[in-house]
XYZ file of N, CA and C in Angstrom:
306
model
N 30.466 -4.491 46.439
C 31.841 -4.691 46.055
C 32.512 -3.314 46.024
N 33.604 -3.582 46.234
C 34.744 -1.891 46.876
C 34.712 -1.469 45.645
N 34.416 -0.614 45.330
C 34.898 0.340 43.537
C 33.730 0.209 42.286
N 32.525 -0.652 42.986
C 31.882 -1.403 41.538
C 30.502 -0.246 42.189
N 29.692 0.211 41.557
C 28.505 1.058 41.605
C 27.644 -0.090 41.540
N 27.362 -0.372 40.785
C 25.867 -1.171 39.857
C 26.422 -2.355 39.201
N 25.800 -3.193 38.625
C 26.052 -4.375 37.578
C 24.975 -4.446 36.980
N 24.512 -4.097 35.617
C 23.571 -4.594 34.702
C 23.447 -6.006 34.276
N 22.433 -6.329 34.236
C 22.694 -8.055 33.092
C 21.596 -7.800 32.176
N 22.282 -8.009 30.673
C 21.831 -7.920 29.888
C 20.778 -9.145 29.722
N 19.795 -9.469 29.308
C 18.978 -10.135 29.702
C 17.970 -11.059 28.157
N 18.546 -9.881 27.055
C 18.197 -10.475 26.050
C 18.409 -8.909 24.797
N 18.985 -9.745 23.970
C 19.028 -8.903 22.843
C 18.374 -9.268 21.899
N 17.924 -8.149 20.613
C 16.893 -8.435 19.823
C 17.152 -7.649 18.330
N 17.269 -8.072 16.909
C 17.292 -7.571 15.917
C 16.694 -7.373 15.138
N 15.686 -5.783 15.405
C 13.981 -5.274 15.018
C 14.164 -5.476 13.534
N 13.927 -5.584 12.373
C 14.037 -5.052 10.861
C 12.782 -4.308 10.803
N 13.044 -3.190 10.235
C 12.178 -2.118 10.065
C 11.615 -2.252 8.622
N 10.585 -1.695 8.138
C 10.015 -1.336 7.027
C 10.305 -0.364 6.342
N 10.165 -0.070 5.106
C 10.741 0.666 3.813
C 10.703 2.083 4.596
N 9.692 2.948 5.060
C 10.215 4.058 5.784
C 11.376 4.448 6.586
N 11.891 3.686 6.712
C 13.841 3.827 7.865
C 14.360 4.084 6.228
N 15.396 4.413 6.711
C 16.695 3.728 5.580
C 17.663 2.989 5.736
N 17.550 2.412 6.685
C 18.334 1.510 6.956
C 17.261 0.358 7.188
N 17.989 -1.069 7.394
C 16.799 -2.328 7.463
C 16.367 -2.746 8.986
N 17.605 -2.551 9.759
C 17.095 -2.987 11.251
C 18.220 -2.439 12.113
N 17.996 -2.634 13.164
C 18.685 -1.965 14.234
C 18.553 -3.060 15.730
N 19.345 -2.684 16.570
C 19.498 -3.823 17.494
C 18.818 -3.027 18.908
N 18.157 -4.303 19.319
C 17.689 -3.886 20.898
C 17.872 -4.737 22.148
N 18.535 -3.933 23.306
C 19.356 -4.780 24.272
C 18.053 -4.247 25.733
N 17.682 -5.448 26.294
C 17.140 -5.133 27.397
C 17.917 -5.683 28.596
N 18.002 -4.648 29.645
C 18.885 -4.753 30.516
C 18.339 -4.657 31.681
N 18.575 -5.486 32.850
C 17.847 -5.386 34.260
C 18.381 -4.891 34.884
N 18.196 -4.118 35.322
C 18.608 -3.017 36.196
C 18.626 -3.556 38.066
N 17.295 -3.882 37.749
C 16.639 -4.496 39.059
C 15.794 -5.405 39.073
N 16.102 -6.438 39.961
C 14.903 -7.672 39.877
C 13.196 -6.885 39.367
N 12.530 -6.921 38.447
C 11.659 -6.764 37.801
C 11.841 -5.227 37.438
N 12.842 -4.874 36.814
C 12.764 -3.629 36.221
C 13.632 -3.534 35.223
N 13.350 -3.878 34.036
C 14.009 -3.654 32.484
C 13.627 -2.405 32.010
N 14.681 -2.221 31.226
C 15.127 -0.636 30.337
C 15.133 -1.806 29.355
N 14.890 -1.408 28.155
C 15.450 -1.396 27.144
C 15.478 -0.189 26.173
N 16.844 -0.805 25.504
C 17.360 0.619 24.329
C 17.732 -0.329 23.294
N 18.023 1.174 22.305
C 18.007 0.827 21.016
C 19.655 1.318 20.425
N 20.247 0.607 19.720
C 21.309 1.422 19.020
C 21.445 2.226 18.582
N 20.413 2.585 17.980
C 20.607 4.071 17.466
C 19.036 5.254 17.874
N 19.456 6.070 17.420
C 18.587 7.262 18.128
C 18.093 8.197 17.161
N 16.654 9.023 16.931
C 16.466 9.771 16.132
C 17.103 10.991 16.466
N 17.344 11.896 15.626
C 17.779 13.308 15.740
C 16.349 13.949 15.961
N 15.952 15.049 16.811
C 15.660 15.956 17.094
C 15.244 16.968 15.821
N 14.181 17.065 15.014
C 14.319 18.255 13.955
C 14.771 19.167 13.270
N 14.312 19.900 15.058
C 15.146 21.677 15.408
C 16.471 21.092 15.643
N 16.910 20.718 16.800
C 17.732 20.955 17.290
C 19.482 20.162 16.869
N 18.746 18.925 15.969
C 19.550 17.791 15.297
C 20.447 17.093 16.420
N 20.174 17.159 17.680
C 20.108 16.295 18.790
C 19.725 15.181 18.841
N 20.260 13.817 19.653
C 19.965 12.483 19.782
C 18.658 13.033 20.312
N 17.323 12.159 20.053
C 16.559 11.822 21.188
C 16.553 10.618 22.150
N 17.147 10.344 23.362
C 17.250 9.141 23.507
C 15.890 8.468 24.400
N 15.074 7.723 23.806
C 14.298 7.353 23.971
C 14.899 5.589 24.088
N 13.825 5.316 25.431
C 14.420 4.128 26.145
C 12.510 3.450 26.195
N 12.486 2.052 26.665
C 11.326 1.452 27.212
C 11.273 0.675 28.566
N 10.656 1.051 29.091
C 10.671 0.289 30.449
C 9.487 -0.329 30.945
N 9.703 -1.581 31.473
C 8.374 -2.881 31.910
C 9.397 -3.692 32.988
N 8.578 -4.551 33.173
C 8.709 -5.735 34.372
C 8.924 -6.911 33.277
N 8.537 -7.059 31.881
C 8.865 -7.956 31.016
C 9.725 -8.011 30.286
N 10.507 -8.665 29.111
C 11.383 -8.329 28.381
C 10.414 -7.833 27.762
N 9.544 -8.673 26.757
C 8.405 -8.376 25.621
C 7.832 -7.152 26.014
N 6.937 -6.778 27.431
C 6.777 -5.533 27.656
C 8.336 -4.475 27.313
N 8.940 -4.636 27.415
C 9.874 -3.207 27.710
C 10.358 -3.267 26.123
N 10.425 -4.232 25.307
C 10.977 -4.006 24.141
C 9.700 -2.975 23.241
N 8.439 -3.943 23.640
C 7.171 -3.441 23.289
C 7.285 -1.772 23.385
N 7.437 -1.062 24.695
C 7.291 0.077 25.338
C 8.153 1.003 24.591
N 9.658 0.227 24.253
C 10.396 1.005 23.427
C 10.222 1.101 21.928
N 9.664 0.682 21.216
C 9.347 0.224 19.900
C 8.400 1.293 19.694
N 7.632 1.346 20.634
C 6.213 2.578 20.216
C 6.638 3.496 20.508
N 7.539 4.031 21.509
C 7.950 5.506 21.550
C 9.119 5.638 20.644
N 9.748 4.916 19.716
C 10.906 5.259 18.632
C 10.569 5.500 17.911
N 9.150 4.657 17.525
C 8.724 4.718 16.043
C 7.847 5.873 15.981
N 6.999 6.550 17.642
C 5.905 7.491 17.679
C 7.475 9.005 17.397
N 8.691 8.795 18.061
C 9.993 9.762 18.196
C 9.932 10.019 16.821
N 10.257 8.823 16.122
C 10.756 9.399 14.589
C 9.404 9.522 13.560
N 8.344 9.453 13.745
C 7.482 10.031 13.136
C 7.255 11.207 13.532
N 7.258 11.958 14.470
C 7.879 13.240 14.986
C 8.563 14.276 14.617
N 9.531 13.471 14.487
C 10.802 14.193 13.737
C 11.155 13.781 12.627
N 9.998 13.188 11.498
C 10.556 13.345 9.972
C 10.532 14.029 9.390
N 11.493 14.563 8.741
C 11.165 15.699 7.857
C 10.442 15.718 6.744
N 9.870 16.700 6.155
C 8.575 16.992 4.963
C 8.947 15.953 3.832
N 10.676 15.901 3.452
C 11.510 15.218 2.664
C 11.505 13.647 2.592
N 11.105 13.022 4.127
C 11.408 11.818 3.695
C 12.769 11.651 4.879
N 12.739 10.236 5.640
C 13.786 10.046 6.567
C 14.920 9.377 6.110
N 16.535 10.138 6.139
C 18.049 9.843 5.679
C 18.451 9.164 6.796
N 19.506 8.923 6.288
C 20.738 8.134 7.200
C 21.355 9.236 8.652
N 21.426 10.527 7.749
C 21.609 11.897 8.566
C 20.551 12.440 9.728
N 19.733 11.445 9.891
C 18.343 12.114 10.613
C 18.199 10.768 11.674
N 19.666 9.962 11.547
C 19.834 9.169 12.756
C 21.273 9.416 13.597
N 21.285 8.730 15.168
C 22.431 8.732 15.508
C 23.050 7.400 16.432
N 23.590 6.798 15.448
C 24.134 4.747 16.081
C 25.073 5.438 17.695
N 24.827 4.358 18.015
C 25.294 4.000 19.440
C 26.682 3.300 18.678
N 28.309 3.728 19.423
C 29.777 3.222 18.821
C 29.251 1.707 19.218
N 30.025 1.094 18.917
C 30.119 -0.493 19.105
C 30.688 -0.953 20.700
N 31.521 -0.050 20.981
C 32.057 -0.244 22.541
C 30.807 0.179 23.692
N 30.093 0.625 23.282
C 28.788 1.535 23.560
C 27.620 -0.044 23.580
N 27.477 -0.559 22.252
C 26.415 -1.161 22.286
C 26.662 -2.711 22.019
């Protein structure tokens, strides 16, 4: 199509609730096909970076939904165990995706 790059289809969304370590309760996850058997999925929000207090944006990718949500779930949760601080993880030690965004 004249002017159009790409078309995603969102393919299934998902609302993780996390355990007492977050501070917040859950967060949303959208897997998107990119290509006949190739899902991304992401997450709304993103850990900060330690040093640098940078998004990390960490994504999951499979041929399944369940795989790619799976794929992303272990590298967010392996991201922000990473980057918790000695203190204990804040609200400040995340970064949400705007709503027009997600």
């Amino acid at each position: 199509m004249d002017g159009v790059r790409r078309i995603d289809r969102i393919v299934a969304e998902f609302h993780v609730w996390l355990d007492d370590s977050f501070p917040f309760a859950k967060m949303k996850v959208r897997v998107i096909e990119r290509d006949p058997g190739n899902l991304l999925a992401v997450a709304n929000v993103g850990v900060r970076n330690i040093k640098s207090r940078e998004r990390e944006y960490i994504s999951g990718l499979a041929g399944t939904v369940e795989d790619a949500v799976n794929d992303l779930l272990v590298r967010f949760i392996a991201g922000v165990r990473e980057n918790t601080p000695m203190s204990g993880l804040t609200e400040s030690d995340f970064d949400w995706s705007t709503h027009e965004d997600f």
